[in-house]
Every structure is written in C-alpha cells, then in structure tokens.
Short mmCIF file of C-alpha atoms in Angstrom, two decimals:
data_model
loop_
_atom_site.label_atom_id
_atom_site.label_comp_id
_atom_site.label_asym_id
_atom_site.label_seq_id
_atom_site.Cartn_x
_atom_site.Cartn_y
_atom_site.Cartn_z
CA MET A 1 -33.33 41.58 -43.64
CA LYS A 2 -31.79 39.13 -46.08
CA ALA A 3 -32.83 35.53 -45.61
CA SER A 4 -29.23 34.30 -45.17
CA LEU A 5 -28.54 36.85 -42.41
CA PHE A 6 -31.79 35.98 -40.69
CA ILE A 7 -30.92 32.27 -40.76
CA ALA A 8 -27.43 32.99 -39.36
CA ILE A 9 -28.87 34.98 -36.46
CA ILE A 10 -31.37 32.21 -35.66
CA TRP A 11 -28.55 29.62 -35.81
CA ILE A 12 -26.30 31.57 -33.40
CA SER A 13 -29.21 32.14 -31.01
CA TRP A 14 -30.02 28.44 -31.09
CA LEU A 15 -26.41 27.53 -30.29
CA ASN A 16 -26.43 29.87 -27.30
CA ILE A 17 -29.37 28.09 -25.71
CA LEU A 18 -28.13 24.56 -26.38
CA PRO A 19 -26.99 22.62 -23.32
CA LEU A 20 -23.23 22.34 -22.87
CA GLU A 21 -23.27 18.66 -23.84
CA ALA A 22 -24.59 19.58 -27.30
CA GLN A 23 -21.92 22.22 -27.94
CA ILE A 24 -18.76 20.20 -27.23
CA PRO A 25 -17.82 16.73 -28.51
CA THR A 26 -18.36 13.47 -26.68
CA LEU A 27 -15.15 11.43 -26.92
CA GLU A 28 -13.20 8.66 -25.28
CA THR A 29 -10.69 10.41 -23.05
CA GLY A 30 -7.20 10.09 -24.53
CA ALA A 31 -8.37 8.29 -27.67
CA GLN A 32 -6.89 11.03 -29.85
CA LYS A 33 -3.77 13.15 -29.44
CA PRO A 34 -4.31 15.96 -28.93
CA MET A 35 -7.75 16.05 -27.40
CA PRO A 36 -9.84 19.20 -27.95
CA ALA A 37 -9.71 21.89 -25.27
CA GLU A 38 -12.96 20.54 -23.80
CA TRP A 39 -14.93 17.33 -24.23
CA ILE A 40 -17.50 15.08 -22.62
CA ASP A 41 -16.06 11.78 -21.39
CA ARG A 42 -17.92 9.09 -23.33
CA SER A 43 -17.67 6.61 -20.45
CA THR A 44 -18.86 8.88 -17.62
CA GLY A 45 -20.79 11.76 -19.22
CA HIS A 46 -18.71 14.31 -17.33
CA HIS A 47 -17.36 17.54 -18.82
CA ILE A 48 -13.53 17.76 -18.92
CA LYS A 49 -11.38 20.74 -19.86
CA ARG A 50 -7.64 21.18 -20.21
CA LEU A 51 -6.38 23.99 -17.98
CA THR A 52 -2.87 24.34 -19.43
CA PRO A 53 -1.39 25.16 -22.87
CA ILE A 54 -0.38 21.96 -24.61
CA ASP A 55 2.87 23.22 -26.17
CA GLN A 56 4.95 21.86 -23.26
CA PRO A 57 4.52 19.66 -20.16
CA ASN A 58 2.59 21.05 -17.18
CA GLU A 59 2.07 19.51 -13.76
CA SER A 60 -0.13 20.24 -10.77
CA PHE A 61 1.02 19.86 -7.16
CA TYR A 62 1.19 16.73 -5.02
CA PHE A 63 -2.21 15.71 -3.63
CA HIS A 64 -1.77 17.05 -0.06
CA ASN A 65 0.03 20.22 -1.19
CA ASN A 66 -2.63 22.95 -1.56
CA PRO A 67 -1.95 25.01 -4.73
CA PHE A 68 -4.92 27.41 -4.37
CA LEU A 69 -5.50 30.92 -3.04
CA LYS A 70 -7.86 33.80 -3.78
CA THR A 71 -7.11 36.86 -5.87
CA PRO A 72 -6.46 39.97 -3.74
CA ASP A 73 -10.06 41.12 -4.28
CA GLY A 74 -11.41 37.68 -3.35
CA LYS A 75 -13.40 37.39 -6.58
CA ALA A 76 -11.53 34.50 -8.20
CA ASP A 77 -9.41 31.48 -7.34
CA LEU A 78 -5.77 31.12 -8.34
CA MET A 79 -3.82 27.90 -8.81
CA VAL A 80 -0.02 27.67 -8.78
CA TYR A 81 1.47 24.95 -10.99
CA TYR A 82 4.58 23.89 -12.90
CA ARG A 83 4.96 24.77 -16.57
CA GLY A 84 8.13 23.01 -17.60
CA ALA A 85 10.77 24.02 -15.05
CA GLN A 86 8.99 27.22 -13.98
CA LEU A 87 6.20 28.02 -11.55
CA TYR A 88 3.15 29.75 -13.01
CA VAL A 89 -0.15 30.94 -11.58
CA LEU A 90 -3.49 30.41 -13.30
CA ASN A 91 -6.59 32.52 -12.67
CA LEU A 92 -9.34 29.90 -12.73
CA LYS A 93 -11.96 32.50 -13.66
CA THR A 94 -10.22 34.39 -16.46
CA MET A 95 -7.89 31.49 -17.44
CA LYS A 96 -4.94 33.91 -17.53
CA HIS A 97 -1.53 32.30 -16.98
CA THR A 98 1.30 34.33 -15.37
CA GLN A 99 4.91 33.20 -15.01
CA LEU A 100 6.27 33.51 -11.48
CA THR A 101 9.82 32.13 -11.57
CA HIS A 102 12.70 32.43 -14.02
CA GLN A 103 15.62 30.44 -12.55
CA LEU A 104 16.80 27.76 -14.95
CA GLU A 105 17.48 25.19 -12.24
CA ARG A 106 15.07 22.48 -11.12
CA LYS A 107 12.78 23.45 -8.24
CA ALA A 108 11.38 21.33 -5.42
CA GLY A 109 9.35 21.57 -2.22
CA GLU A 110 6.78 23.99 -3.67
CA ILE A 111 4.41 25.39 -1.00
CA VAL A 112 1.78 28.13 -1.37
CA GLY A 113 1.33 30.61 1.48
CA LYS A 114 -2.08 32.23 1.14
CA ILE A 115 -1.44 34.73 3.98
CA ARG A 116 1.96 35.86 2.73
CA ARG A 117 0.80 35.40 -0.87
CA GLU A 118 4.09 33.71 -1.69
CA VAL A 119 5.10 30.39 -3.15
CA PHE A 120 8.09 28.83 -1.37
CA TYR A 121 10.45 26.44 -3.15
CA GLN A 122 13.99 25.17 -3.13
CA VAL A 123 16.78 25.34 -5.71
CA LYS A 124 19.71 23.15 -4.66
CA ASP A 125 20.70 24.36 -1.16
CA SER A 126 18.71 27.64 -1.26
CA VAL A 127 15.10 28.36 -0.28
CA PHE A 128 13.26 31.13 -2.12
CA ALA A 129 9.87 32.83 -1.90
CA THR A 130 8.18 34.41 -4.92
CA HIS A 131 5.25 36.78 -4.45
CA ILE A 132 2.26 35.51 -6.39
CA ASP A 133 0.84 38.93 -7.31
CA ARG A 134 4.11 40.80 -7.99
CA ALA A 135 6.30 37.88 -9.17
CA SER A 136 9.14 39.33 -7.06
CA THR A 137 11.53 36.80 -5.51
CA ARG A 138 13.47 36.85 -2.26
CA LEU A 139 16.03 34.49 -0.73
CA VAL A 140 14.74 32.92 2.48
CA CYS A 141 17.81 30.96 3.55
CA VAL A 142 20.74 28.83 2.45
CA PHE A 143 21.31 25.50 4.16
CA PRO A 144 24.66 25.01 5.92
CA ALA A 145 27.26 22.93 4.09
CA ASP A 146 26.85 20.07 6.59
CA PHE A 147 23.03 20.11 6.64
CA LYS A 148 21.48 19.97 3.16
CA GLY A 149 17.82 19.72 4.09
CA SER A 150 14.67 19.68 1.96
CA ILE A 151 11.57 21.80 2.71
CA SER A 152 8.09 20.33 2.37
CA THR A 153 5.47 22.21 4.43
CA LEU A 154 4.39 25.61 5.85
CA ASN A 155 2.59 26.01 9.18
CA ALA A 156 -0.89 27.48 9.65
CA ASP A 157 0.18 31.00 10.65
CA GLU A 158 2.98 30.99 8.06
CA THR A 159 5.78 31.60 10.52
CA LEU A 160 7.66 28.32 9.95
CA LEU A 161 8.71 26.07 7.12
CA ALA A 162 9.51 22.45 7.95
CA GLY A 163 11.28 19.60 6.23
CA SER A 164 13.78 16.82 6.66
CA TRP A 165 17.50 16.18 6.39
CA ALA A 166 19.15 12.84 5.61
CA ALA A 167 22.75 11.73 5.94
CA PRO A 168 24.66 11.65 2.61
CA ALA A 169 24.31 7.85 2.39
CA LYS A 170 20.73 8.37 1.18
CA ASP A 171 21.83 10.36 -1.88
CA SER A 172 24.43 7.71 -2.62
CA ILE A 173 21.70 5.07 -2.80
CA TYR A 174 19.57 7.31 -5.05
CA LYS A 175 22.48 7.73 -7.48
CA LEU A 176 23.24 4.02 -7.66
CA TYR A 177 19.60 2.90 -7.77
CA PRO A 178 17.44 5.64 -9.34
CA ALA A 179 14.28 3.52 -9.82
CA LYS A 180 11.85 3.42 -6.89
CA GLY A 181 11.69 -0.36 -7.02
CA GLU A 182 15.44 -0.45 -6.44
CA TYR A 183 16.05 2.30 -3.85
CA PHE A 184 12.95 1.98 -1.68
CA ASP A 185 13.88 -1.07 0.40
CA ARG A 186 17.57 -0.20 0.34
CA ILE A 187 17.03 3.20 1.98
CA PHE A 188 14.75 1.67 4.60
CA ASP A 189 17.15 -1.17 5.39
CA ALA A 190 20.15 1.19 5.67
CA LYS A 191 18.73 2.92 8.82
CA ILE A 192 20.14 6.25 7.68
CA PRO A 193 20.08 9.16 10.20
CA HIS A 194 17.26 11.65 9.47
CA THR A 195 16.33 14.92 11.18
CA LEU A 196 13.17 17.02 11.10
CA PHE A 197 13.79 20.77 11.14
CA THR A 198 12.00 24.12 10.97
CA ILE A 199 13.01 27.43 9.38
CA ASN A 200 11.80 30.62 11.07
CA LEU A 201 10.48 32.88 8.30
CA ARG A 202 11.09 36.05 10.32
CA THR A 203 14.70 35.36 11.27
CA GLY A 204 15.77 32.63 8.85
CA ALA A 205 16.93 30.53 11.81
CA LEU A 206 17.07 26.75 11.35
CA GLU A 207 16.07 24.53 14.29
CA LYS A 208 16.49 20.75 14.46
CA ILE A 209 13.44 19.31 16.21
CA HIS A 210 13.60 15.50 15.98
CA SER A 211 16.10 12.85 14.84
CA GLU A 212 15.91 9.11 14.19
CA ASN A 213 17.99 6.50 12.40
CA THR A 214 15.19 5.79 9.97
CA TRP A 215 13.67 7.31 6.86
CA LEU A 216 11.43 10.32 7.71
CA GLY A 217 9.17 11.96 5.14
CA HIS A 218 5.66 12.99 3.98
CA ILE A 219 5.88 15.93 6.37
CA GLN A 220 2.74 18.08 6.75
CA PHE A 221 1.82 20.85 9.17
CA SER A 222 -1.74 20.90 10.46
CA VAL A 223 -3.81 23.36 8.42
CA THR A 224 -5.11 25.00 11.62
CA ASP A 225 -2.63 24.36 14.47
CA PRO A 226 0.74 26.04 13.76
CA ASN A 227 2.53 23.80 16.27
CA MET A 228 1.28 20.41 15.08
CA LEU A 229 3.50 18.63 12.55
CA MET A 230 2.69 15.25 11.01
CA PHE A 231 5.53 13.09 9.71
CA CYS A 232 6.01 9.53 8.56
CA HIS A 233 8.34 6.60 8.87
CA GLU A 234 8.94 5.87 5.19
CA GLY A 235 9.69 2.45 3.76
CA PRO A 236 7.63 -0.68 3.03
CA TRP A 237 4.30 0.12 4.66
CA HIS A 238 3.86 -3.36 6.19
CA LYS A 239 7.20 -2.96 8.01
CA VAL A 240 6.70 0.49 9.55
CA ASP A 241 4.48 2.29 12.03
CA ARG A 242 4.08 5.07 9.52
CA ILE A 243 2.00 8.04 10.75
CA TRP A 244 3.09 10.29 13.66
CA ASN A 245 2.51 13.79 15.03
CA ILE A 246 4.97 15.96 16.91
CA ASN A 247 3.91 19.03 18.89
CA LEU A 248 6.56 21.71 18.40
CA LYS A 249 5.82 23.35 21.74
CA THR A 250 5.81 20.27 23.97
CA LYS A 251 7.96 17.98 21.74
CA VAL A 252 5.43 15.22 22.50
CA ILE A 253 5.31 12.59 19.75
CA GLN A 254 2.09 10.68 19.09
CA LYS A 255 1.59 7.57 16.95
CA ILE A 256 -1.56 7.94 14.82
CA HIS A 257 -2.21 4.39 13.67
CA THR A 258 -1.42 1.12 15.43
CA ARG A 259 -1.36 -2.07 13.36
CA THR A 260 -3.90 -4.70 14.44
CA MET A 261 -2.68 -7.64 12.33
CA GLU A 262 0.21 -8.92 10.23
CA ARG A 263 0.77 -6.99 6.95
CA GLU A 264 -1.77 -4.29 7.77
CA ILE A 265 -0.76 -1.03 6.06
CA ALA A 266 -1.67 2.65 6.39
CA GLY A 267 -0.38 5.60 4.42
CA HIS A 268 -0.77 8.52 1.99
CA GLU A 269 -2.16 10.53 4.87
CA PHE A 270 -3.57 14.06 4.70
CA TRP A 271 -5.25 16.61 6.98
CA SER A 272 -8.94 17.51 6.89
CA TRP A 273 -9.67 21.18 6.16
CA ASP A 274 -10.71 21.84 9.78
CA GLY A 275 -7.46 20.35 11.07
CA LYS A 276 -9.31 17.89 13.33
CA THR A 277 -8.80 14.65 11.40
CA ILE A 278 -6.01 12.82 9.61
CA TRP A 279 -7.30 10.70 6.72
CA TYR A 280 -5.33 7.82 5.22
CA ASP A 281 -5.43 4.72 3.05
CA LEU A 282 -5.89 1.66 5.29
CA GLN A 283 -5.63 -1.97 4.14
CA ILE A 284 -6.38 -4.86 6.51
CA PRO A 285 -4.31 -6.74 5.44
CA ARG A 286 -2.27 -5.34 2.57
CA GLY A 287 -3.97 -5.70 -0.80
CA GLU A 288 -7.09 -7.46 0.50
CA THR A 289 -9.59 -5.19 2.29
CA PHE A 290 -9.60 -1.46 1.55
CA TYR A 291 -10.67 1.53 3.67
CA LEU A 292 -10.37 5.28 3.88
CA ASN A 293 -9.74 5.85 7.57
CA GLY A 294 -10.06 9.04 9.61
CA TYR A 295 -8.29 9.58 12.94
CA ARG A 296 -9.59 12.47 15.08
CA VAL A 297 -6.50 13.97 16.69
CA ALA A 298 -8.19 15.28 19.84
CA ASP A 299 -9.40 11.92 21.12
CA GLY A 300 -8.38 9.18 18.67
CA LEU A 301 -11.94 8.53 17.47
CA GLN A 302 -11.84 6.72 14.13
CA THR A 303 -14.16 6.92 11.13
CA ARG A 304 -13.78 4.12 8.61
CA TYR A 305 -15.24 3.83 5.10
CA GLN A 306 -14.80 0.61 3.14
CA MET A 307 -14.44 0.56 -0.65
CA LEU A 308 -14.21 -2.02 -3.41
CA ARG A 309 -10.86 -3.17 -4.79
CA ASP A 310 -11.42 -1.34 -8.08
CA GLU A 311 -12.25 1.89 -6.20
CA TRP A 312 -8.95 1.99 -4.30
CA SER A 313 -6.90 5.03 -5.29
CA ILE A 314 -3.23 5.93 -5.04
CA HIS A 315 -4.30 9.19 -3.40
CA PHE A 316 -7.52 10.50 -1.94
CA ASN A 317 -8.61 14.05 -1.14
CA ILE A 318 -11.47 15.81 0.64
CA SER A 319 -13.73 18.69 -0.40
CA ARG A 320 -13.66 22.02 1.43
CA ASP A 321 -17.07 21.32 3.00
CA GLN A 322 -15.74 17.87 4.04
CA LYS A 323 -18.77 16.09 2.58
CA LEU A 324 -17.10 14.38 -0.38
CA PHE A 325 -13.87 12.60 -1.25
CA CYS A 326 -12.14 12.04 -4.56
CA GLY A 327 -9.56 9.51 -5.72
CA ASP A 328 -7.23 9.03 -8.66
CA GLY A 329 -7.64 5.27 -9.14
CA GLY A 330 -4.78 2.98 -10.07
CA ASN A 331 -3.57 0.54 -12.69
CA PRO A 332 -3.29 -3.26 -12.23
CA GLY A 333 0.34 -2.96 -11.12
CA GLN A 334 -0.59 -1.06 -7.95
CA VAL A 335 -1.09 -2.66 -4.54
CA ALA A 336 -4.83 -3.25 -5.06
CA LYS A 337 -4.24 -5.25 -8.28
CA ALA A 338 -7.49 -3.74 -9.56
CA LYS A 339 -8.90 -5.13 -12.80
CA ASP A 340 -10.91 -1.98 -13.54
CA GLY A 341 -9.42 0.78 -11.38
CA MET A 342 -8.18 3.33 -13.93
CA TRP A 343 -10.65 6.13 -13.19
CA ILE A 344 -10.85 9.50 -11.48
CA TYR A 345 -13.46 8.89 -8.79
CA LEU A 346 -15.88 10.95 -6.72
CA PHE A 347 -16.83 9.32 -3.40
CA TYR A 348 -19.97 9.82 -1.29
CA PRO A 349 -19.67 8.65 2.34
CA GLU A 350 -22.65 6.42 3.22
CA LYS A 351 -22.64 4.90 6.72
CA ASP A 352 -19.63 2.53 6.73
CA HIS A 353 -18.69 2.62 3.04
CA LEU A 354 -17.99 4.92 0.11
CA ARG A 355 -20.32 5.05 -2.88
CA SER A 356 -18.33 5.87 -5.99
CA GLU A 357 -19.03 7.81 -9.16
CA LYS A 358 -16.66 7.58 -12.10
CA LEU A 359 -15.59 10.98 -13.41
CA VAL A 360 -12.83 10.31 -15.97
CA ASN A 361 -11.83 7.21 -17.89
CA MET A 362 -8.05 6.96 -17.37
CA LYS A 363 -7.42 3.87 -19.53
CA GLN A 364 -5.11 5.91 -21.81
CA HIS A 365 -3.10 7.34 -18.88
CA ASP A 366 0.31 6.00 -17.82
CA TYR A 367 0.10 5.74 -14.02
CA ARG A 368 3.83 6.20 -13.59
CA LEU A 369 2.64 9.83 -13.44
CA GLU A 370 0.36 9.95 -10.41
CA PRO A 371 -2.77 12.04 -11.12
CA ASN A 372 -2.82 13.67 -7.63
CA VAL A 373 -6.44 14.81 -7.40
CA HIS A 374 -7.57 18.12 -5.84
CA PHE A 375 -11.05 19.56 -5.36
CA SER A 376 -11.28 23.08 -6.77
CA PRO A 377 -11.93 25.66 -3.99
CA ASP A 378 -15.51 26.20 -5.19
CA GLY A 379 -16.19 22.46 -5.04
CA LYS A 380 -17.39 22.29 -8.64
CA TRP A 381 -14.42 20.51 -10.21
CA VAL A 382 -11.79 17.87 -9.51
CA ILE A 383 -8.40 18.97 -10.83
CA PHE A 384 -5.78 16.38 -11.77
CA ARG A 385 -2.77 15.81 -13.99
CA ALA A 386 -2.54 13.19 -16.72
CA ASN A 387 -0.50 12.18 -19.77
CA PHE A 388 -3.18 10.63 -21.99
CA GLU A 389 -2.36 13.28 -24.64
CA GLY A 390 1.27 12.19 -24.70
CA VAL A 391 2.76 14.64 -22.17
CA SER A 392 1.66 15.74 -18.72
CA GLN A 393 -1.10 18.36 -18.63
CA ILE A 394 -3.54 19.64 -16.00
CA TYR A 395 -7.27 18.99 -16.38
CA ALA A 396 -10.49 19.72 -14.54
CA VAL A 397 -13.55 17.46 -14.55
CA GLU A 398 -16.88 19.01 -13.65
CA LEU A 399 -18.94 17.55 -10.83
#
C-alpha cells in the first residue's frame, strides 16, 4: 500500500472516532451570515443544526401548536412547517422535505391531526385539510358570508375544529392600525362581539358555542379530553381575567386564574401532555416577580416555580415526559425588561423554582420574530425559529 493512501485511510478513520465537538466548528451563533449547517454555540457549548434550506424563509409553528407526528411505520418523527407560503413536512430522521400545499394564497390556523394524518388550515373563508402522507387536499367547509370565523384548534379525538369569530369592527381596527402597539388596546376597549364555534369534521356543521362582547382568542382544546376547550379574554393582561375553560357537553365555564393583587398578570397558557394541567406565565405583579404556574384542572391545585428576571421567556413549553421545560427568552423591550435574557433556555424544576441552562445565544436574533420553542418528540432537541442569519429559519439545539 502506498504511503499516501495509508495516511489517508488513517486520517479518515481518526475523523470517524473524533467526538462531534471536534468535527464541527465552534462559533458565536449568528455572528456570520450564513452560518454553517451545524455548529457548536460558543457561549453554551451546545450543538445546533439548521433544519431548513436557507434559500427562502421558513417558520415553525406557534409554541402551543403541536407540529409533530410519527411516520406510518412509527420509526421516525415528522414535523410540519411553513416554507414560504406553503406547508411542508420534514422527516426528522432522514431530513427529507416534502411539499404538502400548492395554493398561492396565504394560509392560517395550521393544525396537525395525528389520527387523521392531516394538516388543517384556512385560506380566506375556506378550511382545507391536506393529507400528510399523500399530499392530497380536501375542502372541509366554507364559512357563511355573515360569519367569517378563524380556526385555531382540533380536539383530542379529531372530531371537531374550534375557533373564534369577531364582528367586522375588529378588521377595521386592524386595517387602520396594523402595528400591535396600536391595535391591541383599541380592540380591547372597543368591546367587539366575539363568538366561539366548532366545526364538525364528519358533517361540516358549524355550531356557535359561546359569545361575549370582548376579545376572545388563544383557543386550545385539551390534548386528552375532546370536550374541554380553553379560551382567553385577550387584551392588556393586567386588565383581564384571561384564562377560561368551557365544557362543550355541559356548557359550564370555569375561570382558571384569579388575580390576587393589582397588576398581577397571567398568560401564554398551554396544556400539559397528560391534559391534567394548564401551565402559564404568572407575574405578581406585572414585570416584578416571575413564575411558571400550573393549574390542575380536576381540583384547582397549583404548582408554582419562580424564575429570575433574565430567565423569563415569551413562551414556555414542556417535554413529553413532563420533567423539563424550555423557554425562548426575551429582549430588553419585553415585559421583564431583562438585561441578559436573549437565550433559548432549558429549565429543571427544583422544589419551588426553575434552574436554568442556556442552550443558544440569541443576541443576534430580532425578537420581533418570536422563537416559539418546542421539544422534539424524542426529547433530545429543542426546536425553534430564528432570524440571526438574516431571514427566518428553523433550528434544533441538542440537549
């Protein structure tokens, strides 16, 4: 064997046994544009990889909107996401991307049904479902001319979609005042009629289930009880009793959190994976003392974990085994006014507080795009979106 060939073989063999950290670069996240496909975050030591092609913007789902399901054979996890204006599915094992939708119009209300193996979404006044394995699309329903609703959630047995309708005055405010800082208080102060509704996926029938002259949103079905629907009174958090449940069978409405002092706020709520607990950001009072609070629906028992100001996150999420939380941090302009809060965090519950671990340095990220963290189904990664390469992409950081 020639000496040069022998040396090449030894070199390749040596590379194959090197630890991952020695094979990929260690860099400041977002310090160069573009970043490589994978790198080690210099600040945290964690391995990060880009999940999406960088030739156009890509975005993952909102934090409480589960984008994951298994392949038909159960051997790999899939993730549905937005690539430009279209929905795609990514095989997280093979890294194969498949386009699901082809309509040119903007889509909204994306919801993955793992039983039906469909992704539901809305284009203008029409609701569609696209099969994730076959990429075939069907029309679910068209809203009546006098009831232009918006879908947002699917119940546990995948028989009902739910969402909200608002009187036309709400759209008028949006058009005149498109920035959140301008429309938010105006919509709340206007006391616009809103209605919660369901759509029967077998018959297509629309049923109005609850109406109020106030802003209703952040609607989420329980992940286990097909009749339990959580909804919120939107608006300035210190002015509203925000979190509520309605039982679709009994029509009983239950307030989840009761304020104990002036300017106490609670929000960005989400269900635990066993459907027993609603978790939410709690501040007593606003911008001063920070907690992640859990409300057990069966009996109202509360679990409260305190965190530091810099650890507060716009959104939190919980792992499938319900042992860990993650958060997406926040910039100094957020409610916590954190001086060093621009991180993706992993949280370990310890007695009455959360112990944090920094996963990704987000100093180069513009927080006008919310990262919206998700645990991967196998619990090995936190998946988030960010724009530190110049446009929105989807990333995974290894735990």
